[in-house]
CSV table of N, CA and C in Angstrom, one decimal:
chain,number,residue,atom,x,y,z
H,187,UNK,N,0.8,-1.2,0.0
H,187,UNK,CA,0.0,0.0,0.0
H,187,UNK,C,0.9,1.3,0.0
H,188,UNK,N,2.4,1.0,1.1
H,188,UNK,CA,3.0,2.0,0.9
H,188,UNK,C,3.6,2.3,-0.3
H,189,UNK,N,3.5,1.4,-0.9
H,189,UNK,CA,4.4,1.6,-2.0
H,189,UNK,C,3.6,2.5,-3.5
H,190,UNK,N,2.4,1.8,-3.5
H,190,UNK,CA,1.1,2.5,-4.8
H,190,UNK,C,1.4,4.5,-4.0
H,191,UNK,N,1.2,4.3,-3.0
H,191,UNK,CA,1.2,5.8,-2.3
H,191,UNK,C,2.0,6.6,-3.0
H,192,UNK,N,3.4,6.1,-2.8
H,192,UNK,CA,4.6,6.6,-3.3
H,192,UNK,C,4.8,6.9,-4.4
H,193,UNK,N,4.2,6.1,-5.5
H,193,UNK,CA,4.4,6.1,-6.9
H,193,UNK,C,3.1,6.9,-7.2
H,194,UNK,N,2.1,7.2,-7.1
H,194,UNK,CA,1.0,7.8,-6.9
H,194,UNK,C,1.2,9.1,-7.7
H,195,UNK,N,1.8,10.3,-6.5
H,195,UNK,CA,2.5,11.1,-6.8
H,195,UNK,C,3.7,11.6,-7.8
H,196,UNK,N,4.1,10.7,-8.2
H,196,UNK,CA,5.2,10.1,-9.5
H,196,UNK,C,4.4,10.4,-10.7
H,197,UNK,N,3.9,9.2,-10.7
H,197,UNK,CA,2.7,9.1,-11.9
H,197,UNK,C,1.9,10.5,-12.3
H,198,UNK,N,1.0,11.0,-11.2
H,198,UNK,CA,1.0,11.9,-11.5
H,198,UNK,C,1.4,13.2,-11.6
H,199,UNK,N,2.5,13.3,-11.1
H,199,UNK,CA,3.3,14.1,-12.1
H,199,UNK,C,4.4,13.9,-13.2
H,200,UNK,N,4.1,12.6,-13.8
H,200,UNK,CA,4.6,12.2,-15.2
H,200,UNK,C,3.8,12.9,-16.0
H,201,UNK,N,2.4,12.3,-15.7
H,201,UNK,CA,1.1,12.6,-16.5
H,201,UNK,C,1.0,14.1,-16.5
H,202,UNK,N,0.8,14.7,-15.6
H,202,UNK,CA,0.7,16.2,-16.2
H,202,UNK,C,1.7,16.9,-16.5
H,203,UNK,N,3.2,16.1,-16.1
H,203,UNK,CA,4.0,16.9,-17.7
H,203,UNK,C,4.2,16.4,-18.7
H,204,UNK,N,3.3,15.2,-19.3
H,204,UNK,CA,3.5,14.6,-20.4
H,204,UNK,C,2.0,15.7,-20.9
H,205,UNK,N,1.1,16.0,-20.5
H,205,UNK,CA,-0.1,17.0,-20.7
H,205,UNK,C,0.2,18.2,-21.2
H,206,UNK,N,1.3,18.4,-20.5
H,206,UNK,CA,1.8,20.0,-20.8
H,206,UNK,C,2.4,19.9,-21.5
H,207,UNK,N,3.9,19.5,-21.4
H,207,UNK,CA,4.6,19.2,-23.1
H,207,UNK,C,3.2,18.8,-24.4
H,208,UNK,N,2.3,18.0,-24.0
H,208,UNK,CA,0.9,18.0,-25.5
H,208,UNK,C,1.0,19.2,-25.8
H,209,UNK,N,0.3,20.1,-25.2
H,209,UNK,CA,-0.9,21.2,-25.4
H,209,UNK,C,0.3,21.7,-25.4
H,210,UNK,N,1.4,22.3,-25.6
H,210,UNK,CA,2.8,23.1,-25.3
H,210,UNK,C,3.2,22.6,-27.5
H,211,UNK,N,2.9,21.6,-27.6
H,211,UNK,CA,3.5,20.8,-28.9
H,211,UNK,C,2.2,21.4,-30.1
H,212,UNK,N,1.1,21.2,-29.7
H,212,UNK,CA,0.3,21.6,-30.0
H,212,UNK,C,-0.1,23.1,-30.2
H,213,UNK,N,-0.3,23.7,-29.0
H,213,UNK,CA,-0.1,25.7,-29.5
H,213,UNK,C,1.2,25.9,-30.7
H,214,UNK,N,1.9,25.5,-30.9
H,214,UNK,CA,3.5,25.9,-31.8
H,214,UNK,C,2.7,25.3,-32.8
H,215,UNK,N,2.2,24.4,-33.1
H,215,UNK,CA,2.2,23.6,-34.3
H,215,UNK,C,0.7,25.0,-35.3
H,216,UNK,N,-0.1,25.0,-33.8
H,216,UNK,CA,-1.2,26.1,-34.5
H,216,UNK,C,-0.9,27.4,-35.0
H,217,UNK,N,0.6,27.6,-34.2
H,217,UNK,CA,1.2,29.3,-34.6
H,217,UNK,C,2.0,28.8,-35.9
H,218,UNK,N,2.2,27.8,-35.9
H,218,UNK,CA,3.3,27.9,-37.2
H,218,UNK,C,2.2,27.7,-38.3
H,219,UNK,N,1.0,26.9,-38.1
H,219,UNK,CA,0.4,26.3,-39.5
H,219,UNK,C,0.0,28.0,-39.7
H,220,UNK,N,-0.9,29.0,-39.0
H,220,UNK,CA,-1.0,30.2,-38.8
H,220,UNK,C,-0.2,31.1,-39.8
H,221,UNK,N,1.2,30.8,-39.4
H,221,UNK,CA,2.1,31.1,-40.1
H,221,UNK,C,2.3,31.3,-41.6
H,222,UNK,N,2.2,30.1,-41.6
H,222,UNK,CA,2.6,29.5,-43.2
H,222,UNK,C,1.0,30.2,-43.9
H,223,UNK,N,0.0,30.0,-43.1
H,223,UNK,CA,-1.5,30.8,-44.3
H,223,UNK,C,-1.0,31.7,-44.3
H,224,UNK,N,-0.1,32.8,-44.0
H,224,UNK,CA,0.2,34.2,-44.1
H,224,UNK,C,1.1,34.3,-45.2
H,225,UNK,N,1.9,33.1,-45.1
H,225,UNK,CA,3.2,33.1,-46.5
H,225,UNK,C,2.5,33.7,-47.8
H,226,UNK,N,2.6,32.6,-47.6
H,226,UNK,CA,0.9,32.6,-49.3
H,226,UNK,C,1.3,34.1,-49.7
H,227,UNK,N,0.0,34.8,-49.0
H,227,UNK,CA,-0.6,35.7,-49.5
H,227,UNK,C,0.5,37.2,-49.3
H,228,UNK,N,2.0,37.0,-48.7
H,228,UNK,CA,2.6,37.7,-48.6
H,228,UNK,C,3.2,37.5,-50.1
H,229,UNK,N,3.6,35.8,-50.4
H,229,UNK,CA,4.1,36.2,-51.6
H,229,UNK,C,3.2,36.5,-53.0
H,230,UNK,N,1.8,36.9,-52.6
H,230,UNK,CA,1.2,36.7,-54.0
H,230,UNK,C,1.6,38.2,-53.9
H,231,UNK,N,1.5,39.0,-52.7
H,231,UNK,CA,1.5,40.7,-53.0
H,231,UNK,C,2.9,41.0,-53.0
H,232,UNK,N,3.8,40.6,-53.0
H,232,UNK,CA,5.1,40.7,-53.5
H,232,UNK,C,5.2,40.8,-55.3
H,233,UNK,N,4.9,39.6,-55.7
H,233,UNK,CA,4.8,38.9,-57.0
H,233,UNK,C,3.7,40.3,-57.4
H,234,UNK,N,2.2,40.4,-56.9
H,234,UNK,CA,1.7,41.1,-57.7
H,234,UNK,C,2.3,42.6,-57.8
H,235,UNK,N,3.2,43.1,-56.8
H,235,UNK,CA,3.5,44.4,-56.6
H,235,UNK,C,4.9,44.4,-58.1
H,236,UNK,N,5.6,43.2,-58.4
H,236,UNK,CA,6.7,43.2,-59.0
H,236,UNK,C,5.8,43.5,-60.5
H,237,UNK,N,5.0,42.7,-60.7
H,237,UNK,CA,4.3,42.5,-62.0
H,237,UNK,C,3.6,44.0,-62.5
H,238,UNK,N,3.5,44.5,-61.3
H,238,UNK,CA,2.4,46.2,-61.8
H,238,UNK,C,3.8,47.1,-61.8
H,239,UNK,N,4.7,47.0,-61.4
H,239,UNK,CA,6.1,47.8,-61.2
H,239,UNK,C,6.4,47.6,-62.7
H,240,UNK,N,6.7,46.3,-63.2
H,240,UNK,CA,6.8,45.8,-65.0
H,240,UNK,C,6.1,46.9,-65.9
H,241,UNK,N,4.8,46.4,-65.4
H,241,UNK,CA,4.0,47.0,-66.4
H,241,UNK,C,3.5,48.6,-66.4
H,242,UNK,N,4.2,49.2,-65.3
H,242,UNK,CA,4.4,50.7,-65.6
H,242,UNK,C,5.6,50.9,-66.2
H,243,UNK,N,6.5,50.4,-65.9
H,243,UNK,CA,8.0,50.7,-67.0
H,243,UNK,C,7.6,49.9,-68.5
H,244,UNK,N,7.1,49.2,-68.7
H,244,UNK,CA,7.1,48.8,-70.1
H,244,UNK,C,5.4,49.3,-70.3
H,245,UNK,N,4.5,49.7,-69.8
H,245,UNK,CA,3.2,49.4,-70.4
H,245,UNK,C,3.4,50.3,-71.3
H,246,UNK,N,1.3,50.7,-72.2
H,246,UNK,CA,1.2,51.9,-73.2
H,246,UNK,C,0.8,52.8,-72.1
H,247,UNK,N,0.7,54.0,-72.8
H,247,UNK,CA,0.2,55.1,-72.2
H,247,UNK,C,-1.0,55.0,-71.5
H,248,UNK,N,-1.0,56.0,-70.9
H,248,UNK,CA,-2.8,55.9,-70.3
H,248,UNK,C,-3.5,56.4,-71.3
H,249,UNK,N,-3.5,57.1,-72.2
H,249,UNK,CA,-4.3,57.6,-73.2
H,249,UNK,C,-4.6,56.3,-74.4
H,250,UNK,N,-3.8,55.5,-74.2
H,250,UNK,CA,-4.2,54.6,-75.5
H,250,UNK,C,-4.7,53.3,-74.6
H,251,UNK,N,-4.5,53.4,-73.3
H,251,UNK,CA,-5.1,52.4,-72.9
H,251,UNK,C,-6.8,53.0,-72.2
H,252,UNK,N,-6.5,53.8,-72.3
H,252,UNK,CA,-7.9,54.2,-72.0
H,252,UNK,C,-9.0,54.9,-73.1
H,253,UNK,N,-8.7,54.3,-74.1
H,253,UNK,CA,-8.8,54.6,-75.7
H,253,UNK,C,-9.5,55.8,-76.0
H,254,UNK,N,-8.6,57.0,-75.2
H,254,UNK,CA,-9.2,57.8,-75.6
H,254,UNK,C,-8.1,59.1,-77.1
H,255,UNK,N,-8.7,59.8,-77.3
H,255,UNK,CA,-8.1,60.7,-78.4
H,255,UNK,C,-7.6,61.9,-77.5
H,256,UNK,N,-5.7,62.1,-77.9
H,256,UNK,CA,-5.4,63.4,-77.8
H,256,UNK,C,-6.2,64.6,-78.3
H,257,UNK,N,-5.9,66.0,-77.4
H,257,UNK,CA,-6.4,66.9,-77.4
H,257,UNK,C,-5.6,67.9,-78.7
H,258,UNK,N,-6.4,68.4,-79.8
H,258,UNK,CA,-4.9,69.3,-81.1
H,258,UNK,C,-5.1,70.9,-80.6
H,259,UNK,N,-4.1,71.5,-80.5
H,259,UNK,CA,-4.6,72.9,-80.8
H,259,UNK,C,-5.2,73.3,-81.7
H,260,UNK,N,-5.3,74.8,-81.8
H,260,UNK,CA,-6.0,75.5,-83.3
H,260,UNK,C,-4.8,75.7,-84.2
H,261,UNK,N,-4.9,75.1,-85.3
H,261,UNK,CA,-4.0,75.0,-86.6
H,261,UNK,C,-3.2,73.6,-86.7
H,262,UNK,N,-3.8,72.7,-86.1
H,262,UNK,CA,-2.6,71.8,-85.6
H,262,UNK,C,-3.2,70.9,-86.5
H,263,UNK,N,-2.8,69.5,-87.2
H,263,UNK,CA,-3.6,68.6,-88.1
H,263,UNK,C,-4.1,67.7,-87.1
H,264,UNK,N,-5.6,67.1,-87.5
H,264,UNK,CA,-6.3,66.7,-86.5
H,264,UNK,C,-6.6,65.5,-87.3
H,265,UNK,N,-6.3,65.3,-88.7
H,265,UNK,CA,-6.7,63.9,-89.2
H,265,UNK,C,-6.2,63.7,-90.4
H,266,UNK,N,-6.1,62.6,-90.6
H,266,UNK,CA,-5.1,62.1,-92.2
H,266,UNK,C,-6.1,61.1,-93.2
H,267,UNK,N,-5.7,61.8,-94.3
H,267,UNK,CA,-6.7,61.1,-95.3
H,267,UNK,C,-5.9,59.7,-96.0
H,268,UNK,N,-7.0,58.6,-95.6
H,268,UNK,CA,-6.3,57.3,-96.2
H,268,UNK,C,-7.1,57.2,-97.4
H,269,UNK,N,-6.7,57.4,-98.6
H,269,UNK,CA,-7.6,56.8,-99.4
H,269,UNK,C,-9.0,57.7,-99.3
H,270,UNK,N,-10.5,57.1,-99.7
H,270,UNK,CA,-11.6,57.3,-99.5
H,270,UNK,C,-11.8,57.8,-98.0
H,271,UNK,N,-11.1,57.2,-96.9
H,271,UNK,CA,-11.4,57.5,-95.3
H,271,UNK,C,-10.6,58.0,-94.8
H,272,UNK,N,-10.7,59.1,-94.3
H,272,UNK,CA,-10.1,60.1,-93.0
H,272,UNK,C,-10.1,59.6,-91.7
H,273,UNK,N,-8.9,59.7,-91.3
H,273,UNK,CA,-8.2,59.1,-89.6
H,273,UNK,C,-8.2,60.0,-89.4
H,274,UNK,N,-8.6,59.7,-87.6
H,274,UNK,CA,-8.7,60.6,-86.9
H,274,UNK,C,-7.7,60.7,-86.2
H,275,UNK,N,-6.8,62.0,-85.9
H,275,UNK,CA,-5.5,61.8,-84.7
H,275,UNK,C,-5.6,62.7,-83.6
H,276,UNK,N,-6.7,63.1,-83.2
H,276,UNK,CA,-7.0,63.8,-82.1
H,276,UNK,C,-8.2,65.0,-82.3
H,277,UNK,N,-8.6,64.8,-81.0
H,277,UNK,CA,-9.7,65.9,-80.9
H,277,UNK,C,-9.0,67.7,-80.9
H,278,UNK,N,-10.3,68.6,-81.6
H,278,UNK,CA,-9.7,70.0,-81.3
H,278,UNK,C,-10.3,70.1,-80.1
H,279,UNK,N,-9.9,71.3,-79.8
H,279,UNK,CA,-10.4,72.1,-78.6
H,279,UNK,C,-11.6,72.3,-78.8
H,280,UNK,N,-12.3,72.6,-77.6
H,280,UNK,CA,-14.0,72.8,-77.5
H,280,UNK,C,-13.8,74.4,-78.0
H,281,UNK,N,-14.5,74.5,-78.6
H,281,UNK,CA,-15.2,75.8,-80.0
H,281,UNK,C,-14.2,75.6,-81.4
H,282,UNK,N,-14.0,74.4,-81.1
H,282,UNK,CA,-13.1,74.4,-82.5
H,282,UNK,C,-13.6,73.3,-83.4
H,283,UNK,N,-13.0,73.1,-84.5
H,283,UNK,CA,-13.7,71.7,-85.3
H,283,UNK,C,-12.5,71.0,-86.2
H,284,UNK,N,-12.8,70.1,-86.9
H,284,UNK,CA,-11.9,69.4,-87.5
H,284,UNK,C,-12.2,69.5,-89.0
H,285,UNK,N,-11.8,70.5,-89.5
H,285,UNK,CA,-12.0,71.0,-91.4
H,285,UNK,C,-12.0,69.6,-91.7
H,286,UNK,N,-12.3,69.1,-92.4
H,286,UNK,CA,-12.6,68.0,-93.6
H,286,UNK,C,-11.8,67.9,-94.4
H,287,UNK,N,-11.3,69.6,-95.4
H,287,UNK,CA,-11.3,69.4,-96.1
H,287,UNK,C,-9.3,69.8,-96.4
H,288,UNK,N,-9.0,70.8,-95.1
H,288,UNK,CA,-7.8,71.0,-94.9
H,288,UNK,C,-7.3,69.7,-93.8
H,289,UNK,N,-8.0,69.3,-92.7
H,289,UNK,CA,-7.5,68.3,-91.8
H,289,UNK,C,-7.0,69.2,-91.0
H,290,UNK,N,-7.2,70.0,-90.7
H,290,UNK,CA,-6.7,70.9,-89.5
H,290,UNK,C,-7.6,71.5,-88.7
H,291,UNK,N,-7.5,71.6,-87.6
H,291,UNK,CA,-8.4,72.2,-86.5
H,291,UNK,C,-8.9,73.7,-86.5
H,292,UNK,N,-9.9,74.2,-86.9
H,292,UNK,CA,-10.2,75.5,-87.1
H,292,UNK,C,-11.6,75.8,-86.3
C-alpha cells in the first residue's frame, strides 16, 4: 500500500508533464500552420506588386489604354486622309472643329 502511495504522486506528475509538453507541442504547431496561411498571400502581393512595377516601366500610355483621343490645338492637323477615309488623330479644342477638307483644327 505503501508503495502504490509513493508512486501515486510520480505518476502523477509524469502525466501532467507529459499533458503539458501536449498542449505546449500543439499551441507551436497552430502558430506555425498560422504562419505558413500568411506566407501565401505575402508572396502573392510581392509577386503582384513586382508584376504592376513591370507593367508601368514597359506598359502603353494611359491615353491609349484608355482609348481615348489626344487633345490638337487650333491650326494643328487633327486627321489624315487614307484613301476614301479620314483618320482621326485627335480631338480639337471645345469651340473648334476638324476641317474636312484642310485636316486641320479651325
Amino acid at each position: 500500500m505503501e508503495k502504490v502511495r509513493r508512486c501515486s504522486p510520480i505518476t502523477l506528475a509524469l502525466c501532467l508533464s507529459v499533458l503539458i509538453l501536449a498542449t505546449n507541442a500543439q499551441e507551436s504547431i497552430q502558430i506555425q500552420s498560422e504562419e505558413d496561411n500568411l506566407l501565401p498571400s505575402n508572396n502573392l502581393a510581392v509577386a503582384l506588386e513586382e508584376m504592376l512595377e513591370y507593367n508601368q516601366d514597359k506598359g502603353l500610355s494611359l491615353q491609349k489604354k484608355a482609348s481615348q483621343v489626344p487633345r490638337c490645338d487650333v491650326g494643328e492637323r487633327c486627321a489624315i486622309k487614307h484613301g476614301p477615309r479620314i483618320g482621326k488623330l485627335c480631338d480639337c479644342l471645345r469651340g473648334t472643329s476638324c476641317n474636312s477638307f484642310l485636316l486641320r483644327c479651325y
